[in-house]
Amino acid sequence: MTRILVTVLAGGILSGLIGVLLLPVLRALKAGQSIREVGPTWHNNKAGTPMMGGLFFILGTILCLIGNIPIMVDHTVFYVLALGLCFGLVGFLDDFCKAKYKRNLGLTSIQKALLQMAVSAIFVYLLYKQDPTRCNIYIPFANTHFYVHPLLYVFFSMFVMIGCDNAVNITDGVDGLCGSVTLPVMIFFTAAAFMLKKLDLAILPAALTGGLIAYLFFNWHPAKVFMGDTGSLFLGGIVCALSFALNMPLILILVGFVYLVETLSVILQVGYFKVTHGKRIFKMAPIHHHFEMCGWKEVKIVLIFTAVSAVMCVLAWFGISGLF
C-alpha cells in the first residue's frame, strides 16, 4: 500500500512539474486548438488554447514506471503502457495535423481505425501468448467465467478497445471533463489490481491517478491547456488495456458508463437525424453539449458526470468482489 501511495504522490508531482515546464513551450509553438464550427458558439473563445496537455500525465506516468523497474517482477504493465502510448501516438499525429494546418480535423476516421486495429491486435496477441486462459472472460456479479474461442476473443478485444478508446476521446469536450471522469476509473483499477495481488500492474493507474489530479490544475475551467487527442486516446488505451490485463473487460460497461453514454448519444443523434430527415433527440451531441445548451455551466457538468462515474465504479467494485 505504501508503494501505491508513494506512486500516486510521485505521479502528481512529476506531472505537475512537467506541466509547468511544457506549458510555455506549447504556447511558444502555438500548438493551439481549433474549435469545430458545429460546437457551441461560446467555445470559440477557447480557440488557440494549447493542445497536447496529455503529455503532462503521460510523461509523468512513464517516469514513475521507470522508477519502479528495479523492484518489478511482472512486466505485463509495460504491455498496457505500450498500448496506451501507441494509441496516444495516433492522437499525437492527429493533434500535430490540427496544429500545423490550423484545422479541427486531423487524421481521417479510417486512418485512426486502421492504426488502432493493428495496435489492438498485437496487444491481444501478446496477452494471449503470455496466458491462454485469458479467453475465459470474467462475468461481473455472476462470479464466473465464460470461455471464448481465441479467434473470436481477438475480434471481440479489438472491437472493445477501439470502441472504448474513441468513447474516451468523445468525452473530452468541456474543460476538465475527460480527466475528471477518468480519475475514479484509475482509482478503481488501482484498487482492483492491488486486491488481486498484481502490485506491479497497480503502479500504472496509481501513477495516472496522481498525474490526472495534477493535470486538472491546468485543465480546470477556464482551461489553460487541453489534453488533445494525444491525452484522450492514451487514456482510452490505458482504460481498456487494464480491463483486459486484469481479465475483466466486461467491467468496462460499468466503469466506462459515462464514456458509453457519451458515445450512444452521438450514435442516437446521428441515426435519428438521418431517419427523420433533420430532427434531433438532443439539442447537441455528445450529451455534455446538450446540457450546455440547456444552460448548465461547464463546472456543473464536470462535477455531475464525475459523480456518476464514481458511483458506477463503486457498483463495479461490488461486481468483481467475488474475485477477492
mmCIF file of C-alpha atoms in Angstrom:
data_model
loop_
_atom_site.group_PDB
_atom_site.id
_atom_site.type_symbol
_atom_site.label_atom_id
_atom_site.label_comp_id
_atom_site.label_asym_id
_atom_site.label_seq_id
_atom_site.Cartn_x
_atom_site.Cartn_y
_atom_site.Cartn_z
ATOM 1 C CA MET A 1 0.000 0.000 0.000
ATOM 2 C CA THR A 2 2.846 2.383 0.799
ATOM 3 C CA ARG A 3 4.309 1.807 -2.643
ATOM 4 C CA ILE A 4 0.950 2.648 -4.248
ATOM 5 C CA LEU A 5 0.510 5.854 -2.249
ATOM 6 C CA VAL A 6 4.067 6.971 -2.990
ATOM 7 C CA THR A 7 3.451 6.336 -6.697
ATOM 8 C CA VAL A 8 0.276 8.437 -6.647
ATOM 9 C CA LEU A 9 2.200 11.278 -4.997
ATOM 10 C CA ALA A 10 5.142 10.909 -7.386
ATOM 11 C CA GLY A 11 2.823 10.833 -10.393
ATOM 12 C CA GLY A 12 1.189 14.053 -9.247
ATOM 13 C CA ILE A 13 4.441 15.883 -8.534
ATOM 14 C CA LEU A 14 6.174 14.770 -11.732
ATOM 15 C CA SER A 15 3.171 15.522 -13.948
ATOM 16 C CA GLY A 16 2.766 18.917 -12.302
ATOM 17 C CA LEU A 17 6.428 19.825 -12.823
ATOM 18 C CA ILE A 18 6.306 18.629 -16.424
ATOM 19 C CA GLY A 19 3.203 20.751 -16.938
ATOM 20 C CA VAL A 20 4.912 23.854 -15.585
ATOM 21 C CA LEU A 21 7.864 23.271 -17.935
ATOM 22 C CA LEU A 22 5.900 22.224 -21.033
ATOM 23 C CA LEU A 23 3.043 24.725 -20.995
ATOM 24 C CA PRO A 24 5.225 27.701 -22.034
ATOM 25 C CA VAL A 25 6.739 25.530 -24.779
ATOM 26 C CA LEU A 26 3.307 24.594 -26.156
ATOM 27 C CA ARG A 27 2.324 28.262 -26.108
ATOM 28 C CA ALA A 28 5.521 29.271 -27.887
ATOM 29 C CA LEU A 29 4.948 26.601 -30.540
ATOM 30 C CA LYS A 30 1.413 27.958 -30.965
ATOM 31 C CA ALA A 31 0.062 24.427 -30.707
ATOM 32 C CA GLY A 32 -3.424 25.789 -30.227
ATOM 33 C CA GLN A 33 -6.814 24.111 -30.566
ATOM 34 C CA SER A 34 -9.125 24.979 -33.437
ATOM 35 C CA ILE A 35 -12.783 24.935 -32.444
ATOM 36 C CA ARG A 36 -15.290 22.976 -34.527
ATOM 37 C CA GLU A 37 -17.927 25.066 -36.242
ATOM 38 C CA VAL A 38 -20.659 22.633 -35.142
ATOM 39 C CA GLY A 39 -19.872 23.071 -31.441
ATOM 40 C CA PRO A 40 -21.403 25.613 -29.042
ATOM 41 C CA THR A 41 -20.646 29.141 -30.254
ATOM 42 C CA TRP A 42 -19.317 30.195 -26.843
ATOM 43 C CA HIS A 43 -16.488 27.673 -27.241
ATOM 44 C CA ASN A 44 -14.973 29.940 -29.898
ATOM 45 C CA ASN A 45 -13.153 31.907 -27.211
ATOM 46 C CA LYS A 46 -11.162 28.734 -26.449
ATOM 47 C CA ALA A 47 -9.518 28.812 -29.866
ATOM 48 C CA GLY A 48 -5.752 28.984 -29.507
ATOM 49 C CA THR A 49 -5.633 27.210 -26.120
ATOM 50 C CA PRO A 50 -2.585 24.906 -26.233
ATOM 51 C CA MET A 51 -3.227 21.230 -27.004
ATOM 52 C CA MET A 52 -1.171 18.137 -26.177
ATOM 53 C CA GLY A 53 -1.524 18.701 -22.427
ATOM 54 C CA GLY A 54 -1.871 14.942 -22.215
ATOM 55 C CA LEU A 55 1.916 14.857 -22.387
ATOM 56 C CA PHE A 56 1.923 16.095 -18.772
ATOM 57 C CA PHE A 57 0.466 12.908 -17.279
ATOM 58 C CA ILE A 58 1.874 10.609 -19.993
ATOM 59 C CA LEU A 59 5.461 11.606 -19.254
ATOM 60 C CA GLY A 60 4.822 11.641 -15.510
ATOM 61 C CA THR A 61 3.460 8.091 -15.680
ATOM 62 C CA ILE A 62 6.403 6.850 -17.735
ATOM 63 C CA LEU A 63 8.874 8.293 -15.216
ATOM 64 C CA CYS A 64 7.023 6.603 -12.349
ATOM 65 C CA LEU A 65 7.191 3.231 -14.100
ATOM 66 C CA ILE A 66 10.878 3.667 -14.855
ATOM 67 C CA GLY A 67 11.481 4.357 -11.170
ATOM 68 C CA ASN A 68 9.719 1.099 -10.248
ATOM 69 C CA ILE A 69 11.547 -1.145 -12.725
ATOM 70 C CA PRO A 70 14.207 -2.374 -10.226
ATOM 71 C CA ILE A 71 11.540 -3.912 -7.971
ATOM 72 C CA MET A 72 9.150 -5.189 -10.657
ATOM 73 C CA VAL A 73 8.567 -8.885 -11.270
ATOM 74 C CA ASP A 74 5.513 -8.720 -13.563
ATOM 75 C CA HIS A 75 6.104 -6.738 -16.741
ATOM 76 C CA THR A 76 2.537 -7.012 -18.067
ATOM 77 C CA VAL A 77 2.232 -3.371 -17.087
ATOM 78 C CA PHE A 78 4.541 -2.457 -19.956
ATOM 79 C CA TYR A 79 2.173 -4.124 -22.438
ATOM 80 C CA VAL A 80 -0.563 -1.882 -21.039
ATOM 81 C CA LEU A 81 1.672 1.177 -21.248
ATOM 82 C CA ALA A 82 2.727 0.284 -24.808
ATOM 83 C CA LEU A 83 -0.905 0.085 -25.954
ATOM 84 C CA GLY A 84 -1.669 3.430 -24.318
ATOM 85 C CA LEU A 85 1.401 5.029 -25.897
ATOM 86 C CA CYS A 86 0.570 3.670 -29.350
ATOM 87 C CA PHE A 87 -2.975 4.992 -29.102
ATOM 88 C CA GLY A 88 -1.556 8.242 -27.744
ATOM 89 C CA LEU A 89 0.792 8.405 -30.734
ATOM 90 C CA VAL A 90 -2.212 8.180 -33.042
ATOM 91 C CA GLY A 91 -3.669 11.093 -31.107
ATOM 92 C CA PHE A 92 -0.386 12.994 -31.285
ATOM 93 C CA LEU A 93 -0.343 12.674 -35.069
ATOM 94 C CA ASP A 94 -3.932 13.909 -35.111
ATOM 95 C CA ASP A 95 -3.076 16.880 -32.861
ATOM 96 C CA PHE A 96 0.001 17.650 -34.950
ATOM 97 C CA CYS A 97 -2.087 17.830 -38.125
ATOM 98 C CA LYS A 98 -4.584 20.099 -36.387
ATOM 99 C CA ALA A 99 -1.884 22.427 -35.070
ATOM 100 C CA LYS A 100 0.133 22.509 -38.295
ATOM 101 C CA TYR A 101 -2.764 23.046 -40.681
ATOM 102 C CA LYS A 102 -4.868 25.111 -38.225
ATOM 103 C CA ARG A 103 -7.985 22.984 -38.581
ATOM 104 C CA ASN A 104 -10.091 20.940 -36.187
ATOM 105 C CA LEU A 105 -9.890 17.674 -38.130
ATOM 106 C CA GLY A 106 -6.541 15.859 -38.246
ATOM 107 C CA LEU A 107 -6.301 12.212 -39.263
ATOM 108 C CA THR A 108 -9.298 10.679 -41.030
ATOM 109 C CA SER A 109 -11.517 8.194 -39.200
ATOM 110 C CA ILE A 110 -10.273 5.362 -41.420
ATOM 111 C CA GLN A 111 -6.622 6.199 -40.726
ATOM 112 C CA LYS A 112 -7.270 6.215 -36.979
ATOM 113 C CA ALA A 113 -9.262 2.986 -37.078
ATOM 114 C CA LEU A 114 -6.625 1.076 -39.055
ATOM 115 C CA LEU A 115 -3.848 2.166 -36.700
ATOM 116 C CA GLN A 116 -5.922 1.294 -33.639
ATOM 117 C CA MET A 117 -6.863 -2.109 -35.059
ATOM 118 C CA ALA A 118 -3.236 -3.018 -35.713
ATOM 119 C CA VAL A 119 -2.098 -1.974 -32.237
ATOM 120 C CA SER A 120 -5.040 -3.726 -30.530
ATOM 121 C CA ALA A 121 -4.374 -6.994 -32.371
ATOM 122 C CA ILE A 122 -0.712 -7.012 -31.318
ATOM 123 C CA PHE A 123 -1.622 -6.246 -27.687
ATOM 124 C CA VAL A 124 -4.186 -9.045 -27.507
ATOM 125 C CA TYR A 125 -1.784 -11.496 -29.125
ATOM 126 C CA LEU A 126 0.911 -10.700 -26.549
ATOM 127 C CA LEU A 127 -1.525 -11.163 -23.667
ATOM 128 C CA TYR A 128 -2.760 -14.443 -25.118
ATOM 129 C CA LYS A 129 0.772 -15.787 -25.600
ATOM 130 C CA GLN A 130 1.546 -14.864 -22.015
ATOM 131 C CA ASP A 131 -1.572 -16.575 -20.643
ATOM 132 C CA PRO A 132 -4.003 -18.515 -22.928
ATOM 133 C CA THR A 133 -6.554 -18.688 -20.071
ATOM 134 C CA ARG A 134 -7.401 -15.042 -20.765
ATOM 135 C CA CYS A 135 -10.003 -16.391 -23.171
ATOM 136 C CA ASN A 136 -12.034 -17.184 -20.038
ATOM 137 C CA ILE A 137 -13.738 -13.817 -19.607
ATOM 138 C CA TYR A 138 -14.931 -12.912 -16.116
ATOM 139 C CA ILE A 139 -18.659 -12.160 -15.757
ATOM 140 C CA PRO A 140 -19.218 -9.425 -13.134
ATOM 141 C CA PHE A 141 -21.705 -10.191 -10.310
ATOM 142 C CA ALA A 142 -22.108 -13.800 -11.531
ATOM 143 C CA ASN A 143 -18.605 -14.600 -10.234
ATOM 144 C CA THR A 144 -17.983 -16.985 -13.109
ATOM 145 C CA HIS A 145 -16.003 -17.119 -16.353
ATOM 146 C CA PHE A 146 -17.166 -17.602 -19.917
ATOM 147 C CA TYR A 147 -14.857 -19.277 -22.425
ATOM 148 C CA VAL A 148 -14.452 -17.576 -25.793
ATOM 149 C CA HIS A 149 -12.662 -19.126 -28.773
ATOM 150 C CA PRO A 150 -9.230 -17.454 -29.239
ATOM 151 C CA LEU A 151 -10.082 -16.122 -32.704
ATOM 152 C CA LEU A 152 -13.376 -14.681 -31.503
ATOM 153 C CA TYR A 153 -11.591 -13.307 -28.445
ATOM 154 C CA VAL A 154 -9.195 -11.358 -30.693
ATOM 155 C CA PHE A 155 -12.013 -9.767 -32.702
ATOM 156 C CA PHE A 156 -14.024 -9.076 -29.545
ATOM 157 C CA SER A 157 -10.980 -7.424 -27.948
ATOM 158 C CA MET A 158 -10.251 -5.264 -30.973
ATOM 159 C CA PHE A 159 -13.873 -4.103 -31.151
ATOM 160 C CA VAL A 160 -13.982 -3.261 -27.433
ATOM 161 C CA MET A 161 -10.623 -1.482 -27.376
ATOM 162 C CA ILE A 162 -11.271 0.665 -30.430
ATOM 163 C CA GLY A 163 -14.752 1.495 -29.176
ATOM 164 C CA CYS A 164 -13.540 2.320 -25.673
ATOM 165 C CA ASP A 165 -10.660 4.424 -26.928
ATOM 166 C CA ASN A 166 -12.855 6.545 -29.167
ATOM 167 C CA ALA A 167 -15.516 6.823 -26.456
ATOM 168 C CA VAL A 168 -12.975 8.370 -24.073
ATOM 169 C CA ASN A 169 -11.940 10.699 -26.874
ATOM 170 C CA ILE A 170 -15.543 11.850 -27.353
ATOM 171 C CA THR A 171 -15.801 12.615 -23.623
ATOM 172 C CA ASP A 172 -13.055 15.231 -23.925
ATOM 173 C CA GLY A 173 -15.439 18.066 -24.778
ATOM 174 C CA VAL A 174 -15.516 20.606 -21.943
ATOM 175 C CA ASP A 175 -12.851 21.848 -19.543
ATOM 176 C CA GLY A 176 -11.824 19.171 -17.051
ATOM 177 C CA LEU A 177 -14.404 16.580 -18.149
ATOM 178 C CA CYS A 178 -12.329 13.705 -19.520
ATOM 179 C CA GLY A 179 -9.661 13.926 -16.821
ATOM 180 C CA SER A 180 -12.214 14.147 -14.001
ATOM 181 C CA VAL A 181 -14.397 11.291 -15.271
ATOM 182 C CA THR A 182 -11.326 9.069 -15.739
ATOM 183 C CA LEU A 183 -9.955 9.758 -12.255
ATOM 184 C CA PRO A 184 -12.319 7.370 -10.387
ATOM 185 C CA VAL A 185 -11.745 4.803 -13.144
ATOM 186 C CA MET A 186 -7.999 4.866 -12.448
ATOM 187 C CA ILE A 187 -8.635 4.597 -8.704
ATOM 188 C CA PHE A 188 -10.852 1.577 -9.370
ATOM 189 C CA PHE A 189 -8.193 -0.227 -11.427
ATOM 190 C CA THR A 190 -5.505 0.618 -8.875
ATOM 191 C CA ALA A 191 -7.587 -0.921 -6.084
ATOM 192 C CA ALA A 192 -8.617 -3.930 -8.202
ATOM 193 C CA ALA A 193 -5.028 -4.743 -9.207
ATOM 194 C CA PHE A 194 -3.909 -4.326 -5.594
ATOM 195 C CA MET A 195 -6.607 -6.664 -4.255
ATOM 196 C CA LEU A 196 -5.744 -9.224 -6.934
ATOM 197 C CA LYS A 197 -2.127 -9.010 -5.725
ATOM 198 C CA LYS A 198 -0.950 -7.659 -9.077
ATOM 199 C CA LEU A 199 1.050 -4.896 -7.424
ATOM 200 C CA ASP A 200 3.210 -4.091 -10.438
ATOM 201 C CA LEU A 201 0.104 -3.660 -12.592
ATOM 202 C CA ALA A 202 -1.389 -1.343 -9.957
ATOM 203 C CA ILE A 203 1.508 1.079 -10.369
ATOM 204 C CA LEU A 204 0.370 2.432 -13.727
ATOM 205 C CA PRO A 205 -3.177 3.503 -12.748
ATOM 206 C CA ALA A 206 -1.757 4.769 -9.440
ATOM 207 C CA ALA A 207 0.706 6.999 -11.290
ATOM 208 C CA LEU A 208 -2.078 8.162 -13.609
ATOM 209 C CA THR A 209 -4.287 8.965 -10.626
ATOM 210 C CA GLY A 210 -1.689 11.440 -9.397
ATOM 211 C CA GLY A 211 -0.963 12.616 -12.930
ATOM 212 C CA LEU A 212 -4.609 13.402 -13.678
ATOM 213 C CA ILE A 213 -5.002 15.337 -10.425
ATOM 214 C CA ALA A 214 -2.001 17.472 -11.381
ATOM 215 C CA TYR A 215 -3.244 17.871 -14.951
ATOM 216 C CA LEU A 216 -6.633 19.120 -13.759
ATOM 217 C CA PHE A 217 -4.928 22.112 -12.134
ATOM 218 C CA PHE A 218 -4.098 23.183 -15.689
ATOM 219 C CA ASN A 219 -7.302 21.934 -17.356
ATOM 220 C CA TRP A 220 -9.982 23.008 -14.874
ATOM 221 C CA HIS A 221 -12.300 25.703 -16.186
ATOM 222 C CA PRO A 222 -11.137 28.013 -17.629
ATOM 223 C CA ALA A 223 -8.607 25.617 -19.137
ATOM 224 C CA LYS A 224 -5.023 26.733 -19.702
ATOM 225 C CA VAL A 225 -4.362 23.633 -21.793
ATOM 226 C CA PHE A 226 -6.319 20.774 -23.407
ATOM 227 C CA MET A 227 -5.161 17.158 -23.304
ATOM 228 C CA GLY A 228 -5.912 16.854 -27.030
ATOM 229 C CA ASP A 229 -6.266 13.518 -28.781
ATOM 230 C CA THR A 230 -2.759 12.771 -27.503
ATOM 231 C CA GLY A 231 -4.077 12.519 -23.967
ATOM 232 C CA SER A 232 -7.621 11.249 -24.520
ATOM 233 C CA LEU A 233 -6.604 8.374 -26.812
ATOM 234 C CA PHE A 234 -3.799 7.478 -24.399
ATOM 235 C CA LEU A 235 -6.280 7.367 -21.516
ATOM 236 C CA GLY A 236 -8.719 5.315 -23.565
ATOM 237 C CA GLY A 237 -5.972 2.858 -24.408
ATOM 238 C CA ILE A 238 -4.951 2.523 -20.757
ATOM 239 C CA VAL A 239 -8.537 2.051 -19.555
ATOM 240 C CA CYS A 240 -9.316 -0.784 -21.960
ATOM 241 C CA ALA A 241 -5.827 -2.335 -21.683
ATOM 242 C CA LEU A 242 -6.127 -2.525 -17.892
ATOM 243 C CA SER A 243 -9.509 -4.240 -18.145
ATOM 244 C CA PHE A 244 -8.043 -6.917 -20.440
ATOM 245 C CA ALA A 245 -4.813 -7.253 -18.468
ATOM 246 C CA LEU A 246 -6.910 -7.926 -15.347
ATOM 247 C CA ASN A 247 -9.181 -10.213 -17.423
ATOM 248 C CA MET A 248 -12.349 -8.245 -16.711
ATOM 249 C CA PRO A 249 -13.233 -6.468 -19.999
ATOM 250 C CA LEU A 250 -16.988 -6.580 -19.304
ATOM 251 C CA ILE A 251 -16.444 -4.304 -16.304
ATOM 252 C CA LEU A 252 -15.942 -1.502 -18.838
ATOM 253 C CA ILE A 253 -19.733 -1.309 -19.137
ATOM 254 C CA LEU A 254 -19.804 -0.015 -15.563
ATOM 255 C CA VAL A 255 -16.542 1.875 -15.066
ATOM 256 C CA GLY A 256 -16.849 3.332 -18.558
ATOM 257 C CA PHE A 257 -20.527 4.163 -18.185
ATOM 258 C CA VAL A 258 -20.067 7.897 -18.867
ATOM 259 C CA TYR A 259 -17.951 7.146 -21.947
ATOM 260 C CA LEU A 260 -20.655 4.749 -23.134
ATOM 261 C CA VAL A 261 -23.474 7.270 -22.662
ATOM 262 C CA GLU A 262 -21.464 9.952 -24.480
ATOM 263 C CA THR A 263 -20.926 7.642 -27.439
ATOM 264 C CA LEU A 264 -24.515 6.395 -27.529
ATOM 265 C CA SER A 265 -25.758 9.988 -27.528
ATOM 266 C CA VAL A 266 -23.794 10.617 -30.727
ATOM 267 C CA ILE A 267 -24.972 7.375 -32.376
ATOM 268 C CA LEU A 268 -28.612 8.047 -31.464
ATOM 269 C CA GLN A 269 -28.422 11.665 -32.579
ATOM 270 C CA VAL A 270 -26.896 10.839 -35.964
ATOM 271 C CA GLY A 271 -29.215 7.880 -36.563
ATOM 272 C CA TYR A 272 -32.374 9.765 -35.589
ATOM 273 C CA PHE A 273 -31.301 12.771 -37.652
ATOM 274 C CA LYS A 274 -30.958 10.616 -40.765
ATOM 275 C CA VAL A 275 -34.148 8.617 -40.248
ATOM 276 C CA THR A 276 -36.323 11.663 -39.524
ATOM 277 C CA HIS A 277 -34.622 13.871 -42.117
ATOM 278 C CA GLY A 278 -33.352 16.558 -39.792
ATOM 279 C CA LYS A 279 -34.971 16.051 -36.383
ATOM 280 C CA ARG A 280 -32.866 15.734 -33.234
ATOM 281 C CA ILE A 281 -33.143 13.890 -29.918
ATOM 282 C CA PHE A 282 -30.673 16.156 -28.138
ATOM 283 C CA LYS A 283 -30.052 19.842 -28.619
ATOM 284 C CA MET A 284 -26.464 18.881 -29.448
ATOM 285 C CA ALA A 285 -24.328 15.767 -29.203
ATOM 286 C CA PRO A 286 -22.270 14.446 -27.442
ATOM 287 C CA ILE A 287 -24.611 14.722 -24.481
ATOM 288 C CA HIS A 288 -22.369 17.071 -22.469
ATOM 289 C CA HIS A 289 -23.036 19.699 -25.144
ATOM 290 C CA HIS A 290 -26.782 19.039 -24.773
ATOM 291 C CA PHE A 291 -26.573 20.002 -21.112
ATOM 292 C CA GLU A 292 -24.534 23.060 -22.052
ATOM 293 C CA MET A 293 -27.324 24.087 -24.419
ATOM 294 C CA CYS A 294 -29.767 23.574 -21.527
ATOM 295 C CA GLY A 295 -27.860 26.186 -19.540
ATOM 296 C CA TRP A 296 -25.561 24.044 -17.394
ATOM 297 C CA LYS A 297 -22.165 25.554 -16.645
ATOM 298 C CA GLU A 298 -19.097 23.516 -17.562
ATOM 299 C CA VAL A 299 -18.108 23.017 -13.921
ATOM 300 C CA LYS A 300 -21.578 21.636 -13.092
ATOM 301 C CA ILE A 301 -21.374 19.186 -15.999
ATOM 302 C CA VAL A 302 -17.946 18.002 -14.896
ATOM 303 C CA LEU A 303 -18.959 17.543 -11.249
ATOM 304 C CA ILE A 304 -22.146 15.624 -12.058
ATOM 305 C CA PHE A 305 -20.572 13.434 -14.733
ATOM 306 C CA THR A 306 -17.665 12.665 -12.391
ATOM 307 C CA ALA A 307 -20.070 11.782 -9.584
ATOM 308 C CA VAL A 308 -21.864 9.378 -11.939
ATOM 309 C CA SER A 309 -18.521 7.848 -12.923
ATOM 310 C CA ALA A 310 -17.565 7.411 -9.263
ATOM 311 C CA VAL A 311 -20.895 5.766 -8.366
ATOM 312 C CA MET A 312 -20.591 3.354 -11.294
ATOM 313 C CA CYS A 313 -17.041 2.482 -10.242
ATOM 314 C CA VAL A 314 -18.331 1.649 -6.740
ATOM 315 C CA LEU A 315 -21.012 -0.552 -8.323
ATOM 316 C CA ALA A 316 -18.321 -2.193 -10.463
ATOM 317 C CA TRP A 317 -16.346 -2.924 -7.302
ATOM 318 C CA PHE A 318 -19.248 -4.972 -5.939
ATOM 319 C CA GLY A 319 -19.411 -6.672 -9.341
ATOM 320 C CA ILE A 320 -15.866 -8.030 -9.062
ATOM 321 C CA SER A 321 -15.812 -8.616 -5.303
ATOM 322 C CA GLY A 322 -16.092 -12.358 -5.908
ATOM 323 C CA LEU A 323 -12.524 -12.333 -7.266
ATOM 324 C CA PHE A 324 -11.032 -11.276 -3.923
#
